[in-house]
XYZ file of C-alpha atoms in Angstrom:
256
model
C -42.429 -7.636 1.578
C -39.273 -6.719 3.416
C -36.525 -8.236 1.285
C -34.548 -5.802 -0.867
C -35.710 -5.926 -4.485
C -33.342 -7.435 -7.026
C -30.846 -5.383 -9.037
C -33.017 -5.108 -12.261
C -35.925 -3.892 -10.315
C -33.827 -1.251 -8.469
C -32.363 -0.121 -11.847
C -35.914 0.325 -13.148
C -37.142 2.304 -10.122
C -33.985 4.532 -10.207
C -34.384 5.162 -13.945
C -38.178 5.984 -13.709
C -37.813 8.144 -10.569
C -35.094 10.187 -12.305
C -37.189 10.502 -15.527
C -40.135 11.928 -13.600
C -38.302 13.944 -10.922
C -37.305 16.872 -13.180
C -38.407 20.493 -13.439
C -40.722 19.804 -16.332
C -42.950 17.804 -14.014
C -43.838 20.896 -11.896
C -46.170 22.659 -14.402
C -48.682 19.818 -14.511
C -48.617 18.866 -10.821
C -50.175 20.468 -7.719
C -46.593 21.037 -6.378
C -46.577 24.095 -8.629
C -48.788 26.030 -6.099
C -46.540 26.000 -3.045
C -43.637 26.646 -5.372
C -45.083 30.178 -6.306
C -44.281 31.500 -2.916
C -41.137 32.575 -0.974
C -42.586 33.051 2.584
C -42.454 29.574 4.337
C -46.011 30.298 5.786
C -47.516 30.872 2.400
C -45.787 27.745 1.179
C -47.058 25.690 4.111
C -50.650 26.759 3.677
C -50.637 26.445 -0.102
C -48.878 22.984 0.196
C -51.439 21.615 2.612
C -54.517 23.055 0.764
C -53.286 21.822 -2.688
C -52.612 18.454 -1.250
C -55.927 18.248 0.633
C -57.939 18.635 -2.756
C -55.471 16.271 -4.585
C -57.907 13.535 -5.515
C -59.272 12.925 -8.999
C -57.836 14.090 -12.350
C -54.719 16.226 -12.018
C -56.025 18.746 -14.497
C -59.134 19.230 -12.375
C -57.011 19.367 -9.177
C -54.812 22.073 -10.626
C -57.697 24.068 -11.935
C -59.434 24.050 -8.585
C -56.225 24.819 -6.673
C -55.668 27.755 -8.855
C -59.196 29.028 -8.114
C -58.856 28.364 -4.365
C -55.671 30.473 -4.255
C -57.360 33.162 -6.250
C -60.157 33.241 -3.618
C -57.441 34.006 -1.129
C -56.022 36.853 -3.302
C -52.956 34.598 -3.769
C -51.810 35.564 -0.281
C -52.677 32.452 1.799
C -51.023 33.524 4.996
C -52.444 37.055 5.009
C -55.846 35.727 4.125
C -55.771 33.259 6.889
C -54.667 35.647 9.541
C -57.101 38.241 8.429
C -59.895 35.672 8.526
C -60.875 36.326 4.879
C -62.648 32.914 4.884
C -65.425 34.475 6.883
C -66.744 36.262 3.896
C -67.053 33.088 1.794
C -70.467 31.430 1.083
C -70.047 28.162 3.093
C -71.744 26.271 0.212
C -69.265 27.498 -2.502
C -67.783 24.372 -4.075
C -64.031 24.341 -4.079
C -63.305 20.841 -5.465
C -65.624 17.829 -5.771
C -66.929 17.348 -2.090
C -64.643 20.001 -0.658
C -66.557 23.282 -0.037
C -65.866 26.698 1.379
C -67.057 25.576 4.849
C -64.345 22.951 4.756
C -61.757 25.567 3.720
C -62.858 27.747 6.505
C -62.608 24.849 9.083
C -59.028 24.158 7.979
C -57.896 27.808 7.926
C -59.304 28.513 11.433
C -57.103 25.827 12.742
C -54.141 27.057 10.660
C -54.697 30.630 11.874
C -54.379 29.353 15.566
C -51.231 27.302 14.645
C -49.583 30.279 12.886
C -50.485 32.701 15.740
C -49.206 30.422 18.477
C -46.195 28.714 16.772
C -45.220 31.130 13.969
C -45.410 28.411 11.299
C -46.575 24.858 10.699
C -43.036 23.636 11.031
C -42.835 25.377 14.387
C -45.936 23.475 15.416
C -44.414 20.207 14.158
C -41.345 20.863 16.219
C -43.427 21.665 19.351
C -45.142 18.228 19.099
C -41.975 16.492 18.233
C -43.285 15.105 14.938
C -39.752 14.654 13.617
C -38.852 12.359 16.550
C -41.894 10.150 15.991
C -41.431 6.975 13.840
C -44.668 7.990 11.966
C -44.290 11.752 11.569
C -47.382 12.322 9.307
C -49.725 10.519 11.671
C -48.284 12.289 14.673
C -48.572 15.698 13.067
C -52.152 15.067 11.912
C -53.279 13.803 15.265
C -51.915 17.092 16.851
C -53.314 19.279 14.135
C -56.716 17.745 14.628
C -56.815 18.746 18.195
C -56.286 22.335 17.225
C -58.722 22.094 14.337
C -61.484 20.818 16.522
C -60.777 23.261 19.308
C -61.065 26.123 16.802
C -64.225 24.708 15.321
C -66.484 24.096 18.237
C -65.206 20.529 18.890
C -66.048 19.329 15.351
C -63.677 17.335 13.095
C -63.773 17.596 9.241
C -62.397 14.486 7.592
C -62.374 16.446 4.236
C -59.612 18.453 5.694
C -57.630 15.886 7.640
C -58.429 12.277 8.045
C -59.761 11.142 11.417
C -59.201 7.376 11.305
C -55.541 7.589 11.809
C -55.095 3.869 12.671
C -56.185 3.010 9.190
C -55.687 6.000 6.955
C -52.859 5.969 4.448
C -52.686 9.790 4.823
C -51.861 9.963 1.178
C -52.482 13.707 0.791
C -50.587 14.712 3.991
C -47.668 12.373 3.064
C -47.570 14.163 -0.342
C -47.540 17.625 1.308
C -44.655 16.486 3.554
C -42.645 15.141 0.552
C -43.015 18.562 -0.981
C -41.897 20.361 2.280
C -39.185 17.992 3.342
C -37.367 16.448 0.351
C -34.531 18.714 -0.441
C -32.918 17.518 -3.692
C -33.866 20.943 -5.255
C -35.663 19.583 -8.342
C -39.388 19.310 -7.765
C -39.791 19.254 -3.940
C -39.136 22.415 -2.001
C -37.224 21.026 0.961
C -37.813 24.013 3.295
C -38.594 21.860 6.428
C -35.726 20.649 8.671
C -37.891 19.353 11.509
C -38.667 16.068 9.884
C -35.826 14.097 8.275
C -36.542 12.820 4.708
C -35.540 9.278 5.856
C -38.662 9.242 8.009
C -41.051 10.160 5.184
C -43.736 7.662 4.049
C -44.942 6.908 0.458
C -48.051 8.825 -0.555
C -50.180 5.762 -1.340
C -53.068 6.146 -3.802
C -54.703 3.566 -6.104
C -52.288 4.013 -8.948
C -49.133 3.841 -6.788
C -50.582 0.788 -4.943
C -51.409 -1.045 -8.130
C -47.915 -0.354 -9.598
C -46.237 -1.498 -6.492
C -48.154 -4.751 -6.560
C -47.393 -5.345 -10.248
C -43.736 -4.935 -9.409
C -43.907 -7.316 -6.409
C -43.095 -4.506 -4.015
C -46.368 -4.873 -2.129
C -48.578 -7.868 -1.499
C -51.262 -6.358 0.724
C -54.363 -5.547 -1.195
C -55.745 -2.615 0.793
C -54.418 0.910 0.215
C -54.337 1.582 4.000
C -51.757 2.638 6.619
C -50.385 -0.865 6.992
C -49.688 -0.985 3.233
C -47.974 2.353 3.467
C -45.735 1.085 6.202
C -44.857 -2.154 4.350
C -44.163 -0.396 1.009
C -42.119 2.267 2.597
C -40.124 -0.379 4.534
C -39.269 -2.033 1.230
C -38.273 1.248 -0.411
C -36.126 2.110 2.672
C -34.187 -1.167 2.143
C -33.039 0.398 -1.242
C -32.607 4.044 -0.342
C -32.687 4.405 3.469
C -31.815 8.100 3.519
C -34.628 8.978 1.028
C -37.232 6.203 0.385
C -39.878 8.531 -0.975
C -37.706 9.324 -3.993
C -39.359 6.324 -5.373
C -42.799 7.944 -5.275
C -41.751 9.365 -8.572
C -41.043 5.911 -10.056
C -44.347 4.397 -8.833
C -46.138 7.388 -10.198
C -44.262 7.430 -13.532
C -44.188 3.736 -14.493
C -46.549 3.252 -17.312
C -46.711 6.939 -18.145
C -44.873 7.938 -21.325
C -42.508 10.726 -21.938
């Protein structure tokens, strides 16, 4: 669908997004973890790690993100740069099918990025992610190159998806929403490299089903093409900030 939704639907989306996008939302959502930090490097690592394990029940995600940051002494940047992950038992379970060996894989790559570029945003700037029409896919593709180089040539799809032509990149698009959107309510908005107008909707099963029920999306698969189509429709309503409506698609059907 590319036609702009009708007025009643736009009013519903605006109302629901405003209802969910408020400070009270933070305490029950993984966004709480990057918000605990003031150093942008801590924020970036906490944001990506919290987003990487964001599948399943939100209570379980938040419980496991809490434990993961505790493993890092609640100093993710320092832990990464000092290679604290080398002391972990690789078989330690972090969240569902994500283990300490996966955490170590990701942090090896992040350590290289931080050492060479100063921050993940600095890396994003170096690969011109903000100039690409698909910033998340560009960033992940370039991050994968570093991750593989730092891990003996191996990729780890539990950290970052490898099938970029098909992947919706739900978790990375969510992390970018946190880092880029700057309305000062829930999202942190510390990145300037990627404009919020270029963000894409974090598409999961619930968001996809809600979008279909509202007539915002016809495609049945929750894949990259569906992300592109749905975001195009949302841009027709709010071109400067289409991912604002992530809150509406998450919140519709969820009570006060």
